[in-house]
Tab-separated table of C-alpha atoms in Angstrom:
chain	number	residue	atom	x	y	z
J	1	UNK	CA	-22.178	3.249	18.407
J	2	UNK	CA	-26.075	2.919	17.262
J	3	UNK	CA	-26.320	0.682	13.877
J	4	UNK	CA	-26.228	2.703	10.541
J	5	UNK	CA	-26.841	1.758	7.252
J	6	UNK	CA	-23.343	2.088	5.354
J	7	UNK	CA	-22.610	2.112	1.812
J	8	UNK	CA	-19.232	0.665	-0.026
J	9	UNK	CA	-18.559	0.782	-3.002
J	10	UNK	CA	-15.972	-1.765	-3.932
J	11	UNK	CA	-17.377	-4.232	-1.943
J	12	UNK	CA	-16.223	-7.103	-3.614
J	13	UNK	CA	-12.428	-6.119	-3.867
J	14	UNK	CA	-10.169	-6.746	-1.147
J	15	UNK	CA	-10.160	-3.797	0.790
J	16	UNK	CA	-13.827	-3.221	0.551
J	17	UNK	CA	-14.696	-7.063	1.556
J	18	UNK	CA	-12.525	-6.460	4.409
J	19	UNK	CA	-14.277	-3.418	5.473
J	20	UNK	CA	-17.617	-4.733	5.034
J	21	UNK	CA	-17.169	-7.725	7.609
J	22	UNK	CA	-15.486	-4.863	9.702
J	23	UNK	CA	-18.919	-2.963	9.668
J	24	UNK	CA	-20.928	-5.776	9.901
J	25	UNK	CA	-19.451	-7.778	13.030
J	26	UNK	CA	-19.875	-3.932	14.666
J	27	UNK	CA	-23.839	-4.200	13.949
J	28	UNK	CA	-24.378	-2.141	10.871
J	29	UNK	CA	-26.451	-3.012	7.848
J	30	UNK	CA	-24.068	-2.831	4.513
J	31	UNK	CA	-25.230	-2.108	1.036
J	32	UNK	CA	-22.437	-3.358	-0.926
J	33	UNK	CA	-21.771	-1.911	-5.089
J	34	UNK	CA	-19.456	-3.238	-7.025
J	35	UNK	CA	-19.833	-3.709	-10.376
J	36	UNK	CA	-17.420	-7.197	-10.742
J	37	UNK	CA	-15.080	-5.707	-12.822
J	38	UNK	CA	-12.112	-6.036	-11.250
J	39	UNK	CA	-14.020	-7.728	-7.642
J	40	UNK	CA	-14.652	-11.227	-7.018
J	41	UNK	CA	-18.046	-11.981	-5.978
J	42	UNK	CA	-16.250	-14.382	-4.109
J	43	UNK	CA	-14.751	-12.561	-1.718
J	44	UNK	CA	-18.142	-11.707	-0.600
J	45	UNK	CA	-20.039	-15.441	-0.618
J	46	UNK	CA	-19.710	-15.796	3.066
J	47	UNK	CA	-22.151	-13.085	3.596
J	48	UNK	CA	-25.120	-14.711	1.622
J	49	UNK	CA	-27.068	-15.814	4.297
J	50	UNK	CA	-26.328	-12.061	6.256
J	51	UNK	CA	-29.656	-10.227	6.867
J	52	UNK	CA	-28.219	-6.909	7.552
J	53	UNK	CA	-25.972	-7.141	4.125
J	54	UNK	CA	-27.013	-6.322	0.729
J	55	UNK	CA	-25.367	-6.522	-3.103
J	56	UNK	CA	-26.111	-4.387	-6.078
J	57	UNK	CA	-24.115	-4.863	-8.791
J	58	UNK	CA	-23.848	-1.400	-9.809
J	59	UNK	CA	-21.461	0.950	-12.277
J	60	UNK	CA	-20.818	4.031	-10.187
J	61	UNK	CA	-19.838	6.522	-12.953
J	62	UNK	CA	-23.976	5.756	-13.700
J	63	UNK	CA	-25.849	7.929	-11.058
J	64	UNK	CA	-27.496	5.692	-8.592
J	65	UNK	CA	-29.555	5.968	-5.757
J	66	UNK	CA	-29.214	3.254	-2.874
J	67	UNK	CA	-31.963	4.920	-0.827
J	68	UNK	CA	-31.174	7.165	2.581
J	69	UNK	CA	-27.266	5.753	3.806
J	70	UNK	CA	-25.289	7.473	7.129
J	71	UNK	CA	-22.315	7.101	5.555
J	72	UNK	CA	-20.709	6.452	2.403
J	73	UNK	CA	-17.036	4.654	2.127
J	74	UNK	CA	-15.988	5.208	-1.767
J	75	UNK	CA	-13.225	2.227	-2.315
J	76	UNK	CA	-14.242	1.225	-5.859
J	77	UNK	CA	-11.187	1.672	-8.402
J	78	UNK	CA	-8.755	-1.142	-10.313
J	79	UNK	CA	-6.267	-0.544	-7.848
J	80	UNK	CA	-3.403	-2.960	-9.092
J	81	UNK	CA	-0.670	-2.100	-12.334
J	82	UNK	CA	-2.465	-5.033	-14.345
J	83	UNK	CA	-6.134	-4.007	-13.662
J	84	UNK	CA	-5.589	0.156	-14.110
J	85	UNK	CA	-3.114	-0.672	-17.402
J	86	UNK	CA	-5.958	-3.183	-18.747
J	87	UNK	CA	-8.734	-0.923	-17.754
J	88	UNK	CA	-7.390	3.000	-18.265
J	89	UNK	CA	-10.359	4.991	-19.592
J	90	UNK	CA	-12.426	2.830	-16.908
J	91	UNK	CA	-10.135	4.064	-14.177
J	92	UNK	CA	-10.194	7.794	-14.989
J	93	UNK	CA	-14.098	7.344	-15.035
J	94	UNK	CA	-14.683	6.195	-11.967
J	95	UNK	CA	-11.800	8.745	-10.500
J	96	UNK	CA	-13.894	11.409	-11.583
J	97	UNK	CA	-17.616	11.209	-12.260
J	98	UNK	CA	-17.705	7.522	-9.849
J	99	UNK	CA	-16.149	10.103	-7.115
J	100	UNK	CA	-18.687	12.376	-7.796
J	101	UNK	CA	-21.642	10.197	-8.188
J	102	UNK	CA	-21.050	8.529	-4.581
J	103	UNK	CA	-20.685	12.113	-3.627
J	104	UNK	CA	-23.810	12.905	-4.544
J	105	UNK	CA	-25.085	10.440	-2.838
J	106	UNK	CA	-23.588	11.848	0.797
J	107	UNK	CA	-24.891	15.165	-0.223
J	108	UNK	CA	-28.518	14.022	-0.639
J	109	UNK	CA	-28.590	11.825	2.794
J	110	UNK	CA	-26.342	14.306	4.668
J	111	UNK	CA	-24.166	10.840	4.731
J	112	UNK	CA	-20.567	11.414	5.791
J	113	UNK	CA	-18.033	10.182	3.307
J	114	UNK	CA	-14.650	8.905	3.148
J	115	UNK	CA	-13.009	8.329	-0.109
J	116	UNK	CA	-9.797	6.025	-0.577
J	117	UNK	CA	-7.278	7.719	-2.201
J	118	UNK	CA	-3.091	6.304	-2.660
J	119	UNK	CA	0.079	6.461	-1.954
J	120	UNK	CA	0.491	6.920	-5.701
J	121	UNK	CA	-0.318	10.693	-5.264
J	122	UNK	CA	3.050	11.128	-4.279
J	123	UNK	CA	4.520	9.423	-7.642
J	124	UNK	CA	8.381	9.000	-7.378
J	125	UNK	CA	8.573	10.834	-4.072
J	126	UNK	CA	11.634	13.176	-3.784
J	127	UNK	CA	10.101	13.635	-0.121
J	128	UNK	CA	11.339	10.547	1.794
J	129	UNK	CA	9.078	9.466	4.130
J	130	UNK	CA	5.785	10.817	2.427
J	131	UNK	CA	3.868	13.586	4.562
J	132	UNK	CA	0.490	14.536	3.765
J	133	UNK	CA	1.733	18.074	3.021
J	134	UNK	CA	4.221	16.905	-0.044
J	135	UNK	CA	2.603	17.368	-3.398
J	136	UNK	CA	4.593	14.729	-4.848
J	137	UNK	CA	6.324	13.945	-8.091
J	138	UNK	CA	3.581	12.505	-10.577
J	139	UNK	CA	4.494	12.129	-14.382
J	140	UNK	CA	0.834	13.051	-15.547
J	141	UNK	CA	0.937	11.917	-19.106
J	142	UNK	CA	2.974	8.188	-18.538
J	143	UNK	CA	1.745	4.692	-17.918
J	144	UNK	CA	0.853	5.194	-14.662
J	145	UNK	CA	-0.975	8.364	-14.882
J	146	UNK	CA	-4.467	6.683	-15.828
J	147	UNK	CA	-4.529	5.805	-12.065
J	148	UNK	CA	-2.145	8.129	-10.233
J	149	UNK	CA	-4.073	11.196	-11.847
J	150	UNK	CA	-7.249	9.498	-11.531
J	151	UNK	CA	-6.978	9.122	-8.103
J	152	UNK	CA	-5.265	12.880	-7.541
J	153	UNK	CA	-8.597	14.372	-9.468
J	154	UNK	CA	-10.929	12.687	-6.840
J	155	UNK	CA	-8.818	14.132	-4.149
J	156	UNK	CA	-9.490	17.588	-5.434
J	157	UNK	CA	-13.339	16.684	-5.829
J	158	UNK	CA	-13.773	15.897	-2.338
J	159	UNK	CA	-12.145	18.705	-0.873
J	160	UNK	CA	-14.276	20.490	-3.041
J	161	UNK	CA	-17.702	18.694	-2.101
J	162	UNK	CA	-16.480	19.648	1.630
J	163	UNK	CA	-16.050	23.013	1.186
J	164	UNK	CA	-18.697	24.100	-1.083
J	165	UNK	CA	-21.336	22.128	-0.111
J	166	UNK	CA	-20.367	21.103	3.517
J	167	UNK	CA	-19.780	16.916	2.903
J	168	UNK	CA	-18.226	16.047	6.070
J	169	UNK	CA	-15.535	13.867	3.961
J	170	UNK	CA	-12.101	12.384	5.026
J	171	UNK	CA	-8.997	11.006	2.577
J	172	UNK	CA	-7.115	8.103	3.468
J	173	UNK	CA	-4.175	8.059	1.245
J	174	UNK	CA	-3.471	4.043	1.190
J	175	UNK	CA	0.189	2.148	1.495
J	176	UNK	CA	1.030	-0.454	0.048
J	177	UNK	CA	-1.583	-3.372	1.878
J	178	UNK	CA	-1.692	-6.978	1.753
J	179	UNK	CA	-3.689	-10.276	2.984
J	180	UNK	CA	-6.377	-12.711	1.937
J	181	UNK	CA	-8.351	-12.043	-0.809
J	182	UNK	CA	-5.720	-9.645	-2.563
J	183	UNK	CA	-5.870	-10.728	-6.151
J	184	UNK	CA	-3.353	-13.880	-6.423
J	185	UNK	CA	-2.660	-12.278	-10.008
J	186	UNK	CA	-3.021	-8.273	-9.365
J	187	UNK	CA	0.593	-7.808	-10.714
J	188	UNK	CA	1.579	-6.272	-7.336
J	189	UNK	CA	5.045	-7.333	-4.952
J	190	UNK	CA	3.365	-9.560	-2.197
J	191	UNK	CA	0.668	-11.546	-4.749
J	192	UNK	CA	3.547	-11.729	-7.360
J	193	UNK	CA	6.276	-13.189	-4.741
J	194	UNK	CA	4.068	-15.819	-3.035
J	195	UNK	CA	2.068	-17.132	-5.658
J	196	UNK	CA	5.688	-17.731	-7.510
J	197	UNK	CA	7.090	-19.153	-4.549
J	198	UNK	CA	4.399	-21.432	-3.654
J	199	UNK	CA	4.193	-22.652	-7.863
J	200	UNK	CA	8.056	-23.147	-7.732
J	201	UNK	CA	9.187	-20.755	-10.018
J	202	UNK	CA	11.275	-17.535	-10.124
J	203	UNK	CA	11.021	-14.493	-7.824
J	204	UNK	CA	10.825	-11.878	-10.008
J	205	UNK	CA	12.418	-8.707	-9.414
J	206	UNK	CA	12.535	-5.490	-11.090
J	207	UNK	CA	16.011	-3.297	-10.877
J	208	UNK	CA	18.505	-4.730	-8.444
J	209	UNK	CA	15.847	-4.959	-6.208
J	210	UNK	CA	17.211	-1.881	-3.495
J	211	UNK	CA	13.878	-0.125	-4.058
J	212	UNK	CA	12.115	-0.080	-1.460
J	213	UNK	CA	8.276	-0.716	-0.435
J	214	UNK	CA	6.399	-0.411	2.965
J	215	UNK	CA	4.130	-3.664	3.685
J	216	UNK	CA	0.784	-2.862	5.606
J	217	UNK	CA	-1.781	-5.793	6.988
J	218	UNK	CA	-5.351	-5.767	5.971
J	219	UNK	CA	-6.754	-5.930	9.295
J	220	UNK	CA	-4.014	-3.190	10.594
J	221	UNK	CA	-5.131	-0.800	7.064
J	222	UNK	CA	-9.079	-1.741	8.063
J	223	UNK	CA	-8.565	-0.366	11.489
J	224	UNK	CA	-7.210	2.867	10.469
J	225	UNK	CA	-9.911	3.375	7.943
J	226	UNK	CA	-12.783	2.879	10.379
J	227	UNK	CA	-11.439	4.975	13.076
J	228	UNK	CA	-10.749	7.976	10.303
J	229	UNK	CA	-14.049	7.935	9.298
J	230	UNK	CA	-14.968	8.918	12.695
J	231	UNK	CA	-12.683	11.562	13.499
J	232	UNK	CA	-13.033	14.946	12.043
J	233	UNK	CA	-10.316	15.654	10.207
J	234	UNK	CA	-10.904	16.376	6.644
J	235	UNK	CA	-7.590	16.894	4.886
J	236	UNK	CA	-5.680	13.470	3.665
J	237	UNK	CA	-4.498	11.176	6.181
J	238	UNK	CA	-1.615	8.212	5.506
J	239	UNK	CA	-3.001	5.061	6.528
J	240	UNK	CA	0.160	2.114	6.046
J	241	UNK	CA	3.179	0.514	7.970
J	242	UNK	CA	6.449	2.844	8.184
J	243	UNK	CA	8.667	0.164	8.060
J	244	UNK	CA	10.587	0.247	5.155
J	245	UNK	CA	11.947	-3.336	3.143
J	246	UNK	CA	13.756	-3.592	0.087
J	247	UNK	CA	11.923	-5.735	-2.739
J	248	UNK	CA	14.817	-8.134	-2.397
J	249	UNK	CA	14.756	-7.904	1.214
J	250	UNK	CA	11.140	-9.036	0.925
J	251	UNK	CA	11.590	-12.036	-1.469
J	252	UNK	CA	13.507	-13.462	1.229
J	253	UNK	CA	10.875	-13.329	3.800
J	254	UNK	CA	8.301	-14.751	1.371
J	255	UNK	CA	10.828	-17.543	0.670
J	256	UNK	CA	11.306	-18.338	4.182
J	257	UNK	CA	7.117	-18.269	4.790
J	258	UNK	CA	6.863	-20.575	1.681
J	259	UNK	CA	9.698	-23.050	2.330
J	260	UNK	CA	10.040	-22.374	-1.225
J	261	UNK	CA	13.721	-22.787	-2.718
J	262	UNK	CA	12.581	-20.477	-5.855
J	263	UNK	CA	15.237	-18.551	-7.185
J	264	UNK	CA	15.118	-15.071	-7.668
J	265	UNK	CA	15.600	-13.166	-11.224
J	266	UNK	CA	15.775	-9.909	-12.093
J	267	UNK	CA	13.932	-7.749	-15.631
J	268	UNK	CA	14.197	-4.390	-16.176
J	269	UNK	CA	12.439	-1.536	-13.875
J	270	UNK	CA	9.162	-0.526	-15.152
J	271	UNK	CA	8.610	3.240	-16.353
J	272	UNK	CA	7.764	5.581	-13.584
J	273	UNK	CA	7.829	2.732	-10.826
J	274	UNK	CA	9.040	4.315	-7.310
J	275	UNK	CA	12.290	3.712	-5.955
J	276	UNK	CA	11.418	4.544	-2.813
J	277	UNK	CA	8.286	4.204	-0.753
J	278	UNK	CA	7.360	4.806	3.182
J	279	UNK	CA	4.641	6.898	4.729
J	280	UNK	CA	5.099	9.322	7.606
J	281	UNK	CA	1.972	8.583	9.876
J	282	UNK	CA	2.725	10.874	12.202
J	283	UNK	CA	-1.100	12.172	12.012
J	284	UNK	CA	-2.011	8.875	11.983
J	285	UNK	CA	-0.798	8.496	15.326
J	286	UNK	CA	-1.829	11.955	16.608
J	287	UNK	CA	-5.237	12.018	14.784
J	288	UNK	CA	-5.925	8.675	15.888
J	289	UNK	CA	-4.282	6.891	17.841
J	290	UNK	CA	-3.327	4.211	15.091
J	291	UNK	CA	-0.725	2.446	14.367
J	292	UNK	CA	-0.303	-0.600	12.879
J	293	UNK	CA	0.595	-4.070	14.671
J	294	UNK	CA	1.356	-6.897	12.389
J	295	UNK	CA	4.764	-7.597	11.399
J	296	UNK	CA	5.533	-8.697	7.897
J	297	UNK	CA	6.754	-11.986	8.570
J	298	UNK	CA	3.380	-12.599	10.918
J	299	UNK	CA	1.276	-11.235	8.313
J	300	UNK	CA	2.566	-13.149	5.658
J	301	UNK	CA	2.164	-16.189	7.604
J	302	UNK	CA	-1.827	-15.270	7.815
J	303	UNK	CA	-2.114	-15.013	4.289
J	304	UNK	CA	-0.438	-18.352	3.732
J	305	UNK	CA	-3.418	-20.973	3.280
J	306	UNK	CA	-5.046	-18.281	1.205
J	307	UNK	CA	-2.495	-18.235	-1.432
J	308	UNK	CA	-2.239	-21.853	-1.307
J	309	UNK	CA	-5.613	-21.840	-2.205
J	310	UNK	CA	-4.909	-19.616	-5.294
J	311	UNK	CA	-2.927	-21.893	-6.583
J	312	UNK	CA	-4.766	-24.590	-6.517
């Protein structure tokens, strides 16, 4: 396809890294936002000397103008338990007037827009797999709510850009992803399990560790991302891997990856965490052709020397 200038925001978290290499190896020119505080300028250093890449350090729920854009990918959000507990007001902020800010921005450039919603929509699903059509089970005044709420507002804002003012916008609703450059301390089951593995010390599990959680690749999660963007289909789509593990079923795998002979423990189960968790991506399939590829145990292996590094 002919080069376009994209924007993402998020661009220095580990989705939106990930998508801007993704945009860049197919010729684009990226203007990155991020505004640091939960990215890692890091993640995009290898891009310094890129010509067709650019980095504004930029609050979102601030109106901003990058200048004319084709298309718009909103990813910017603390998107981890520790980040959206730490950072609640900031989180509800840029759910709402960041969501409508980039937005904004389509609307002016007749840009098309997707926005990256979560798996959290559906709460403590009493739906099992998670279809697009289930409204879910969301407790909106608890712990989690700052983010799950956050996220189900912008949702309902980009329908509403669509059909008012004609945005053509698409919703991924994200699984559960992992790889390099997810935050070695973001509080989340991969991150948690390897970095504790590869230090020595405890897996730590919450419950008996029966619930369950479906484990999706970066590159896999990228790919479906990219090719929604281009289809047109406007209601939510779930982007993930339907292959459901256990959290204790998944310490094991990390322990075999690791070589680590870590023990696991068990704490109490966290208010309003999900016992169960698996999308359907049967319009995944249908919609686009996408599935994903990379089996746990391969993917883990992949992110190896990059939580090594984290613990150095």
């Amino acid at each position: 396809m002919a080069s376009q200038t994209i924007l993402v925001t998020g661009a220095a978290g580990f989705l939106g890294s990930h998508l801007c290499d993704t945009l860049l190896a197919e010729g684009h020119h990226v203007i990155g936002v991020d505004n640091l505080s939960t990215g890692n300028r890091a993640n995009l250093n290898h891009l310094s000397g890129e010509p067709r890449f650019r980095f504004i350090e930029q609050d979102i729920t601030k109106a901003f103008d990058p200048g004319k854009v084709d298309y718009v990918f909103n990813l910017a959000s603390p998107a981890s338990p520790v980040d959206y507990t730490r950072l609640g007001i900031e989180t509800l902020h840029v759910g709402s007037s960041g969501t409508f800010n980039t937005l904004d921005v389509a609307r002016k450039y007749n840009a098309g827009y997707l926005h990256a919603s979560t798996s959290e929509c559906y709460g403590d699903p009493e739906v099992h797999p998670q279809v697009e059509t289930y409204w879910g089970n969301v407790n909106p005044i608890g712990p989690r709510s700052v983010y799950d709420e956050a996220k189900r507002f912008s949702e309902a804002a980009v329908m509403a850009y669509h059909r008012y003012y004609g945005v053509n916008t698409h919703l991924v609703r994200i699984f559960n992803t992992y790889g390099p450059r997810l935050q070695a301390n973001d509080g989340r089951v991969i991150s948690n399990f390897m970095i504790q593995a590869l230090q020595g010390e405890p897996l730590t599990i919450y419950g008996d560790g029966s619930q369950t959680r479906s484990f999706c690749y970066v590159s896999d999660l990228i790919e479906g991302i990219v090719r929604l963007s281009r289809s047109d289909e406007h209601l939510p789509v779930n982007i993930g891997n339907p292959i459901e593990w256990t959290i204790l079923e998944c310490a094991h795998e990390v322990l075999a990856v690791t070589g680590s002979k870590s023990e696991i423990v068990r704490k109490p189960l966290p208010q309003d965490d999900p016992t169960r968790r698996r999308p359907d991506i049967t319009r995944a399939k249908t919609l686009l052709g996408w599935e994903p590829k990379v089996p746990l145990r391969e993917g883990l292996e992949r992110s190896l020397e990059y939580f090594k590094a984290s613990t150095k």
